[in-house]
Amino acid sequence: MDQSIKGGIGDFDFLLGHWHVDNLRLRKRLQNNTDWESFEATQHNVALPGAIGNLDDYIAESWRPGFVGMSLRLFNPQTALWSIYWLDNVNAGLNPAGVLLPPVVGRFSHGVGVFECDDELDGRPIRMRYTWSDITPDSARWEQAISPDRGDTWEMNWRMTFRRTAGA
C-alpha cells in the first residue's frame, strides 16, 4: 500500500478518548454579526472496526439541554481522503427526503486537516470548511468556516478547543 495512504488511516487517532471542549460559536452566520456565545461540552471518541474511521458523541448540556451530536469520520484508502458526517438529534443529519447530508471531505497535510463541501444556509448555497490544527497528545483545535462566494472569503463561525480528560 502507498505509504501516504497507509499513513492517512491514523490521522484522527489523536482524537480517540475523552475530551473537554470549550466552544466559541457565532450566533448569526453571514450577517456581519459579532455576537459570540461560549459554552462547554464533552466528547468521547472511539475507533471503528477495521480501522475504517472513528465516531464520537458531542454533549453540550449547558448550551442546549438534551442536545446530542455525533461525528462519523470514514477513511477511503483508495483516495486517501476522509469524509466527515455530522449527525444530531435535531434532524439526524438527514435532509427532508431522509437522505444523509453530504460530508466534508479532505485530508491532513503538515499537521493541519482541511475538509470541505458544498452546503446550504437559509436556502442559499455556501461552501463549508472544517479545519483541525494545533494538535498535541492532550489538545487540539477545530474550526468551522463558511463561504458565500465559493471560497473567495470565509467567515469562521465556530471554534472548539479540546483538552483531554481522564474520561467518565
mmCIF file with all atom_site columns, C-alpha atoms in Angstrom:
data_model
loop_
_atom_site.group_PDB
_atom_site.id
_atom_site.type_symbol
_atom_site.label_atom_id
_atom_site.label_alt_id
_atom_site.label_comp_id
_atom_site.label_asym_id
_atom_site.label_entity_id
_atom_site.label_seq_id
_atom_site.pdbx_PDB_ins_code
_atom_site.Cartn_x
_atom_site.Cartn_y
_atom_site.Cartn_z
_atom_site.occupancy
_atom_site.B_iso_or_equiv
_atom_site.pdbx_formal_charge
_atom_site.auth_seq_id
_atom_site.auth_comp_id
_atom_site.auth_asym_id
_atom_site.auth_atom_id
_atom_site.pdbx_PDB_model_num
ATOM 1   C CA . MET A 1 1   ? 0.000   0.000  0.000  1.00 0.00 ? 1   MET A CA 1
ATOM 2   C CA . ASP A 1 2   ? 1.201   3.538  -0.770 1.00 0.00 ? 2   ASP A CA 1
ATOM 3   C CA . GLN A 1 3   ? 2.736   4.964  2.440  1.00 0.00 ? 3   GLN A CA 1
ATOM 4   C CA . SER A 1 4   ? 0.806   8.252  2.164  1.00 0.00 ? 4   SER A CA 1
ATOM 5   C CA . ILE A 1 5   ? -2.473  6.313  2.043  1.00 0.00 ? 5   ILE A CA 1
ATOM 6   C CA . LYS A 1 6   ? -1.449  3.990  4.877  1.00 0.00 ? 6   LYS A CA 1
ATOM 7   C CA . GLY A 1 7   ? -0.434  6.995  6.988  1.00 0.00 ? 7   GLY A CA 1
ATOM 8   C CA . GLY A 1 8   ? -3.790  8.662  6.399  1.00 0.00 ? 8   GLY A CA 1
ATOM 9   C CA . ILE A 1 9   ? -5.641  5.882  8.199  1.00 0.00 ? 9   ILE A CA 1
ATOM 10  C CA . GLY A 1 10  ? -4.242  7.069  11.540 1.00 0.00 ? 10  GLY A CA 1
ATOM 11  C CA . ASP A 1 11  ? -4.776  10.805 11.013 1.00 0.00 ? 11  ASP A CA 1
ATOM 12  C CA . PHE A 1 12  ? -7.545  11.033 13.608 1.00 0.00 ? 12  PHE A CA 1
ATOM 13  C CA . ASP A 1 13  ? -6.011  8.663  16.169 1.00 0.00 ? 13  ASP A CA 1
ATOM 14  C CA . PHE A 1 14  ? -5.099  11.714 18.270 1.00 0.00 ? 14  PHE A CA 1
ATOM 15  C CA . LEU A 1 15  ? -8.826  12.215 18.893 1.00 0.00 ? 15  LEU A CA 1
ATOM 16  C CA . LEU A 1 16  ? -9.501  8.819  20.483 1.00 0.00 ? 16  LEU A CA 1
ATOM 17  C CA . GLY A 1 17  ? -10.567 9.087  24.114 1.00 0.00 ? 17  GLY A CA 1
ATOM 18  C CA . HIS A 1 18  ? -12.393 11.589 26.323 1.00 0.00 ? 18  HIS A CA 1
ATOM 19  C CA . TRP A 1 19  ? -12.312 15.361 25.871 1.00 0.00 ? 19  TRP A CA 1
ATOM 20  C CA . HIS A 1 20  ? -13.483 18.587 27.461 1.00 0.00 ? 20  HIS A CA 1
ATOM 21  C CA . VAL A 1 21  ? -14.442 21.034 24.705 1.00 0.00 ? 21  VAL A CA 1
ATOM 22  C CA . ASP A 1 22  ? -14.546 24.824 25.049 1.00 0.00 ? 22  ASP A CA 1
ATOM 23  C CA . ASN A 1 23  ? -16.795 26.272 22.338 1.00 0.00 ? 23  ASN A CA 1
ATOM 24  C CA . LEU A 1 24  ? -16.960 29.745 20.830 1.00 0.00 ? 24  LEU A CA 1
ATOM 25  C CA . ARG A 1 25  ? -19.846 30.000 18.356 1.00 0.00 ? 25  ARG A CA 1
ATOM 26  C CA . LEU A 1 26  ? -21.125 32.904 16.274 1.00 0.00 ? 26  LEU A CA 1
ATOM 27  C CA . ARG A 1 27  ? -24.830 33.338 16.974 1.00 0.00 ? 27  ARG A CA 1
ATOM 28  C CA . LYS A 1 28  ? -25.790 34.503 13.437 1.00 0.00 ? 28  LYS A CA 1
ATOM 29  C CA . ARG A 1 29  ? -23.934 33.432 10.324 1.00 0.00 ? 29  ARG A CA 1
ATOM 30  C CA . LEU A 1 30  ? -23.115 35.566 7.277  1.00 0.00 ? 30  LEU A CA 1
ATOM 31  C CA . GLN A 1 31  ? -24.903 38.581 8.740  1.00 0.00 ? 31  GLN A CA 1
ATOM 32  C CA . ASN A 1 32  ? -21.877 40.731 9.714  1.00 0.00 ? 32  ASN A CA 1
ATOM 33  C CA . ASN A 1 33  ? -22.616 39.651 13.275 1.00 0.00 ? 33  ASN A CA 1
ATOM 34  C CA . THR A 1 34  ? -20.071 39.766 16.094 1.00 0.00 ? 34  THR A CA 1
ATOM 35  C CA . ASP A 1 35  ? -22.239 38.262 18.839 1.00 0.00 ? 35  ASP A CA 1
ATOM 36  C CA . TRP A 1 36  ? -20.469 35.129 20.103 1.00 0.00 ? 36  TRP A CA 1
ATOM 37  C CA . GLU A 1 37  ? -21.678 32.548 22.600 1.00 0.00 ? 37  GLU A CA 1
ATOM 38  C CA . SER A 1 38  ? -19.351 30.385 24.635 1.00 0.00 ? 38  SER A CA 1
ATOM 39  C CA . PHE A 1 39  ? -20.172 27.086 26.301 1.00 0.00 ? 39  PHE A CA 1
ATOM 40  C CA . GLU A 1 40  ? -18.617 23.804 27.368 1.00 0.00 ? 40  GLU A CA 1
ATOM 41  C CA . ALA A 1 41  ? -19.147 20.307 26.031 1.00 0.00 ? 41  ALA A CA 1
ATOM 42  C CA . THR A 1 42  ? -17.774 16.809 26.417 1.00 0.00 ? 42  THR A CA 1
ATOM 43  C CA . GLN A 1 43  ? -16.785 14.382 23.732 1.00 0.00 ? 43  GLN A CA 1
ATOM 44  C CA . HIS A 1 44  ? -15.877 10.707 23.664 1.00 0.00 ? 44  HIS A CA 1
ATOM 45  C CA . ASN A 1 45  ? -14.245 9.300  20.519 1.00 0.00 ? 45  ASN A CA 1
ATOM 46  C CA . VAL A 1 46  ? -13.862 5.613  19.624 1.00 0.00 ? 46  VAL A CA 1
ATOM 47  C CA . ALA A 1 47  ? -12.294 3.787  16.682 1.00 0.00 ? 47  ALA A CA 1
ATOM 48  C CA . LEU A 1 48  ? -14.468 1.863  14.237 1.00 0.00 ? 48  LEU A CA 1
ATOM 49  C CA . PRO A 1 49  ? -13.671 -1.786 13.468 1.00 0.00 ? 49  PRO A CA 1
ATOM 50  C CA . GLY A 1 50  ? -11.142 -2.472 10.722 1.00 0.00 ? 50  GLY A CA 1
ATOM 51  C CA . ALA A 1 51  ? -9.513  0.960  11.061 1.00 0.00 ? 51  ALA A CA 1
ATOM 52  C CA . ILE A 1 52  ? -12.095 2.488  8.717  1.00 0.00 ? 52  ILE A CA 1
ATOM 53  C CA . GLY A 1 53  ? -12.548 5.570  10.889 1.00 0.00 ? 53  GLY A CA 1
ATOM 54  C CA . ASN A 1 54  ? -13.993 6.716  14.184 1.00 0.00 ? 54  ASN A CA 1
ATOM 55  C CA . LEU A 1 55  ? -17.056 8.234  15.770 1.00 0.00 ? 55  LEU A CA 1
ATOM 56  C CA . ASP A 1 56  ? -17.725 10.450 18.736 1.00 0.00 ? 56  ASP A CA 1
ATOM 57  C CA . ASP A 1 57  ? -20.527 11.843 20.789 1.00 0.00 ? 57  ASP A CA 1
ATOM 58  C CA . TYR A 1 58  ? -20.820 15.563 21.480 1.00 0.00 ? 58  TYR A CA 1
ATOM 59  C CA . ILE A 1 59  ? -22.769 16.566 24.597 1.00 0.00 ? 59  ILE A CA 1
ATOM 60  C CA . ALA A 1 60  ? -23.307 20.274 25.267 1.00 0.00 ? 60  ALA A CA 1
ATOM 61  C CA . GLU A 1 61  ? -25.820 20.183 28.111 1.00 0.00 ? 61  GLU A CA 1
ATOM 62  C CA . SER A 1 62  ? -25.145 23.780 29.209 1.00 0.00 ? 62  SER A CA 1
ATOM 63  C CA . TRP A 1 63  ? -25.734 25.053 25.661 1.00 0.00 ? 63  TRP A CA 1
ATOM 64  C CA . ARG A 1 64  ? -28.834 23.121 24.635 1.00 0.00 ? 64  ARG A CA 1
ATOM 65  C CA . PRO A 1 65  ? -30.146 20.708 27.265 1.00 0.00 ? 65  PRO A CA 1
ATOM 66  C CA . GLY A 1 66  ? -30.855 17.341 25.680 1.00 0.00 ? 66  GLY A CA 1
ATOM 67  C CA . PHE A 1 67  ? -28.846 18.091 22.511 1.00 0.00 ? 67  PHE A CA 1
ATOM 68  C CA . VAL A 1 68  ? -26.647 15.250 21.296 1.00 0.00 ? 68  VAL A CA 1
ATOM 69  C CA . GLY A 1 69  ? -24.338 15.454 18.299 1.00 0.00 ? 69  GLY A CA 1
ATOM 70  C CA . MET A 1 70  ? -22.085 12.900 16.683 1.00 0.00 ? 70  MET A CA 1
ATOM 71  C CA . SER A 1 71  ? -19.289 12.977 14.141 1.00 0.00 ? 71  SER A CA 1
ATOM 72  C CA . LEU A 1 72  ? -18.683 9.980  11.919 1.00 0.00 ? 72  LEU A CA 1
ATOM 73  C CA . ARG A 1 73  ? -15.272 10.020 10.212 1.00 0.00 ? 73  ARG A CA 1
ATOM 74  C CA . LEU A 1 74  ? -14.551 7.500  7.461  1.00 0.00 ? 74  LEU A CA 1
ATOM 75  C CA . PHE A 1 75  ? -11.233 6.986  5.649  1.00 0.00 ? 75  PHE A CA 1
ATOM 76  C CA . ASN A 1 76  ? -11.184 5.904  1.999  1.00 0.00 ? 76  ASN A CA 1
ATOM 77  C CA . PRO A 1 77  ? -7.877  4.098  1.318  1.00 0.00 ? 77  PRO A CA 1
ATOM 78  C CA . GLN A 1 78  ? -8.369  4.365  -2.460 1.00 0.00 ? 78  GLN A CA 1
ATOM 79  C CA . THR A 1 79  ? -8.441  8.189  -2.409 1.00 0.00 ? 79  THR A CA 1
ATOM 80  C CA . ALA A 1 80  ? -6.639  8.811  0.925  1.00 0.00 ? 80  ALA A CA 1
ATOM 81  C CA . LEU A 1 81  ? -9.498  11.197 1.786  1.00 0.00 ? 81  LEU A CA 1
ATOM 82  C CA . TRP A 1 82  ? -11.560 11.462 4.944  1.00 0.00 ? 82  TRP A CA 1
ATOM 83  C CA . SER A 1 83  ? -15.320 12.026 4.864  1.00 0.00 ? 83  SER A CA 1
ATOM 84  C CA . ILE A 1 84  ? -16.793 13.591 8.000  1.00 0.00 ? 84  ILE A CA 1
ATOM 85  C CA . TYR A 1 85  ? -20.526 13.411 8.640  1.00 0.00 ? 85  TYR A CA 1
ATOM 86  C CA . TRP A 1 86  ? -22.285 15.474 11.320 1.00 0.00 ? 86  TRP A CA 1
ATOM 87  C CA . LEU A 1 87  ? -25.333 13.854 12.916 1.00 0.00 ? 87  LEU A CA 1
ATOM 88  C CA . ASP A 1 88  ? -27.521 15.115 15.753 1.00 0.00 ? 88  ASP A CA 1
ATOM 89  C CA . ASN A 1 89  ? -30.827 14.556 17.478 1.00 0.00 ? 89  ASN A CA 1
ATOM 90  C CA . VAL A 1 90  ? -32.395 17.563 15.725 1.00 0.00 ? 90  VAL A CA 1
ATOM 91  C CA . ASN A 1 91  ? -32.517 16.184 12.157 1.00 0.00 ? 91  ASN A CA 1
ATOM 92  C CA . ALA A 1 92  ? -30.299 13.072 12.448 1.00 0.00 ? 92  ALA A CA 1
ATOM 93  C CA . GLY A 1 93  ? -28.012 14.513 9.760  1.00 0.00 ? 93  GLY A CA 1
ATOM 94  C CA . LEU A 1 94  ? -30.654 13.836 7.120  1.00 0.00 ? 94  LEU A CA 1
ATOM 95  C CA . ASN A 1 95  ? -32.281 16.081 4.544  1.00 0.00 ? 95  ASN A CA 1
ATOM 96  C CA . PRO A 1 96  ? -36.122 16.295 4.351  1.00 0.00 ? 96  PRO A CA 1
ATOM 97  C CA . ALA A 1 97  ? -36.153 13.294 1.967  1.00 0.00 ? 97  ALA A CA 1
ATOM 98  C CA . GLY A 1 98  ? -34.347 11.181 4.569  1.00 0.00 ? 98  GLY A CA 1
ATOM 99  C CA . VAL A 1 99  ? -31.005 11.130 2.754  1.00 0.00 ? 99  VAL A CA 1
ATOM 100 C CA . LEU A 1 100 ? -27.751 11.573 4.676  1.00 0.00 ? 100 LEU A CA 1
ATOM 101 C CA . LEU A 1 101 ? -26.409 15.116 4.258  1.00 0.00 ? 101 LEU A CA 1
ATOM 102 C CA . PRO A 1 102 ? -23.110 15.363 2.349  1.00 0.00 ? 102 PRO A CA 1
ATOM 103 C CA . PRO A 1 103 ? -19.875 15.110 4.334  1.00 0.00 ? 103 PRO A CA 1
ATOM 104 C CA . VAL A 1 104 ? -16.980 17.496 4.418  1.00 0.00 ? 104 VAL A CA 1
ATOM 105 C CA . VAL A 1 105 ? -14.115 15.757 2.618  1.00 0.00 ? 105 VAL A CA 1
ATOM 106 C CA . GLY A 1 106 ? -10.358 16.308 2.843  1.00 0.00 ? 106 GLY A CA 1
ATOM 107 C CA . ARG A 1 107 ? -7.050  15.272 4.347  1.00 0.00 ? 107 ARG A CA 1
ATOM 108 C CA . PHE A 1 108 ? -4.219  16.293 6.624  1.00 0.00 ? 108 PHE A CA 1
ATOM 109 C CA . SER A 1 109 ? -1.098  17.976 5.330  1.00 0.00 ? 109 SER A CA 1
ATOM 110 C CA . HIS A 1 110 ? 1.766   19.140 7.566  1.00 0.00 ? 110 HIS A CA 1
ATOM 111 C CA . GLY A 1 111 ? -0.299  18.561 10.723 1.00 0.00 ? 111 GLY A CA 1
ATOM 112 C CA . VAL A 1 112 ? -3.373  20.527 9.586  1.00 0.00 ? 112 VAL A CA 1
ATOM 113 C CA . GLY A 1 113 ? -6.558  18.860 8.352  1.00 0.00 ? 113 GLY A CA 1
ATOM 114 C CA . VAL A 1 114 ? -8.839  20.730 5.937  1.00 0.00 ? 114 VAL A CA 1
ATOM 115 C CA . PHE A 1 115 ? -12.224 19.286 4.959  1.00 0.00 ? 115 PHE A CA 1
ATOM 116 C CA . GLU A 1 116 ? -14.801 20.995 2.702  1.00 0.00 ? 116 GLU A CA 1
ATOM 117 C CA . CYS A 1 117 ? -18.146 20.528 0.980  1.00 0.00 ? 117 CYS A CA 1
ATOM 118 C CA . ASP A 1 118 ? -20.907 22.450 -0.723 1.00 0.00 ? 118 ASP A CA 1
ATOM 119 C CA . ASP A 1 119 ? -23.817 23.117 1.606  1.00 0.00 ? 119 ASP A CA 1
ATOM 120 C CA . GLU A 1 120 ? -26.760 25.435 2.086  1.00 0.00 ? 120 GLU A CA 1
ATOM 121 C CA . LEU A 1 121 ? -27.600 28.124 4.650  1.00 0.00 ? 121 LEU A CA 1
ATOM 122 C CA . ASP A 1 122 ? -31.094 29.609 4.759  1.00 0.00 ? 122 ASP A CA 1
ATOM 123 C CA . GLY A 1 123 ? -31.750 28.417 1.219  1.00 0.00 ? 123 GLY A CA 1
ATOM 124 C CA . ARG A 1 124 ? -28.586 29.815 -0.366 1.00 0.00 ? 124 ARG A CA 1
ATOM 125 C CA . PRO A 1 125 ? -25.507 27.882 -1.439 1.00 0.00 ? 125 PRO A CA 1
ATOM 126 C CA . ILE A 1 126 ? -22.387 28.077 0.703  1.00 0.00 ? 126 ILE A CA 1
ATOM 127 C CA . ARG A 1 127 ? -19.037 26.338 0.973  1.00 0.00 ? 127 ARG A CA 1
ATOM 128 C CA . MET A 1 128 ? -18.348 24.685 4.366  1.00 0.00 ? 128 MET A CA 1
ATOM 129 C CA . ARG A 1 129 ? -14.880 24.084 5.808  1.00 0.00 ? 129 ARG A CA 1
ATOM 130 C CA . TYR A 1 130 ? -13.669 22.247 8.905  1.00 0.00 ? 130 TYR A CA 1
ATOM 131 C CA . THR A 1 131 ? -10.048 22.798 9.949  1.00 0.00 ? 131 THR A CA 1
ATOM 132 C CA . TRP A 1 132 ? -8.157  20.718 12.544 1.00 0.00 ? 132 TRP A CA 1
ATOM 133 C CA . SER A 1 133 ? -4.935  22.288 13.868 1.00 0.00 ? 133 SER A CA 1
ATOM 134 C CA . ASP A 1 134 ? -2.704  22.786 16.920 1.00 0.00 ? 134 ASP A CA 1
ATOM 135 C CA . ILE A 1 135 ? -2.801  19.042 17.559 1.00 0.00 ? 135 ILE A CA 1
ATOM 136 C CA . THR A 1 136 ? -0.877  17.639 20.537 1.00 0.00 ? 136 THR A CA 1
ATOM 137 C CA . PRO A 1 137 ? -1.409  14.431 22.556 1.00 0.00 ? 137 PRO A CA 1
ATOM 138 C CA . ASP A 1 138 ? -3.627  16.360 25.001 1.00 0.00 ? 138 ASP A CA 1
ATOM 139 C CA . SER A 1 139 ? -5.159  19.190 22.973 1.00 0.00 ? 139 SER A CA 1
ATOM 140 C CA . ALA A 1 140 ? -6.454  20.184 19.550 1.00 0.00 ? 140 ALA A CA 1
ATOM 141 C CA . ARG A 1 141 ? -8.375  22.926 17.790 1.00 0.00 ? 141 ARG A CA 1
ATOM 142 C CA . TRP A 1 142 ? -11.298 22.597 15.395 1.00 0.00 ? 142 TRP A CA 1
ATOM 143 C CA . GLU A 1 143 ? -12.821 25.470 13.433 1.00 0.00 ? 143 GLU A CA 1
ATOM 144 C CA . GLN A 1 144 ? -15.799 25.705 11.134 1.00 0.00 ? 144 GLN A CA 1
ATOM 145 C CA . ALA A 1 145 ? -15.966 28.411 8.488  1.00 0.00 ? 145 ALA A CA 1
ATOM 146 C CA . ILE A 1 146 ? -18.404 29.122 5.687  1.00 0.00 ? 146 ILE A CA 1
ATOM 147 C CA . SER A 1 147 ? -18.070 30.978 2.432  1.00 0.00 ? 147 SER A CA 1
ATOM 148 C CA . PRO A 1 148 ? -20.905 32.606 0.482  1.00 0.00 ? 148 PRO A CA 1
ATOM 149 C CA . ASP A 1 149 ? -18.692 33.104 -2.605 1.00 0.00 ? 149 ASP A CA 1
ATOM 150 C CA . ARG A 1 150 ? -17.221 29.677 -3.423 1.00 0.00 ? 150 ARG A CA 1
ATOM 151 C CA . GLY A 1 151 ? -14.227 30.147 -1.128 1.00 0.00 ? 151 GLY A CA 1
ATOM 152 C CA . ASP A 1 152 ? -13.089 33.664 -2.012 1.00 0.00 ? 152 ASP A CA 1
ATOM 153 C CA . THR A 1 153 ? -13.888 34.825 1.530  1.00 0.00 ? 153 THR A CA 1
ATOM 154 C CA . TRP A 1 154 ? -14.532 32.851 4.717  1.00 0.00 ? 154 TRP A CA 1
ATOM 155 C CA . GLU A 1 155 ? -16.361 33.556 7.952  1.00 0.00 ? 155 GLU A CA 1
ATOM 156 C CA . MET A 1 156 ? -15.144 31.476 10.894 1.00 0.00 ? 156 MET A CA 1
ATOM 157 C CA . ASN A 1 157 ? -18.288 30.802 12.936 1.00 0.00 ? 157 ASN A CA 1
ATOM 158 C CA . TRP A 1 158 ? -17.381 28.066 15.409 1.00 0.00 ? 158 TRP A CA 1
ATOM 159 C CA . ARG A 1 159 ? -14.177 27.208 17.266 1.00 0.00 ? 159 ARG A CA 1
ATOM 160 C CA . MET A 1 160 ? -13.691 24.274 19.601 1.00 0.00 ? 160 MET A CA 1
ATOM 161 C CA . THR A 1 161 ? -10.658 23.926 21.826 1.00 0.00 ? 161 THR A CA 1
ATOM 162 C CA . PHE A 1 162 ? -10.142 20.355 23.016 1.00 0.00 ? 162 PHE A CA 1
ATOM 163 C CA . ARG A 1 163 ? -8.470  19.279 26.284 1.00 0.00 ? 163 ARG A CA 1
ATOM 164 C CA . ARG A 1 164 ? -8.008  15.589 27.002 1.00 0.00 ? 164 ARG A CA 1
ATOM 165 C CA . THR A 1 165 ? -9.666  14.285 30.188 1.00 0.00 ? 165 THR A CA 1
ATOM 166 C CA . ALA A 1 166 ? -9.453  11.039 32.100 1.00 0.00 ? 166 ALA A CA 1
ATOM 167 C CA . GLY A 1 167 ? -12.937 10.044 30.920 1.00 0.00 ? 167 GLY A CA 1
ATOM 168 C CA . ALA A 1 168 ? -16.131 9.078  32.607 1.00 0.00 ? 168 ALA A CA 1
#
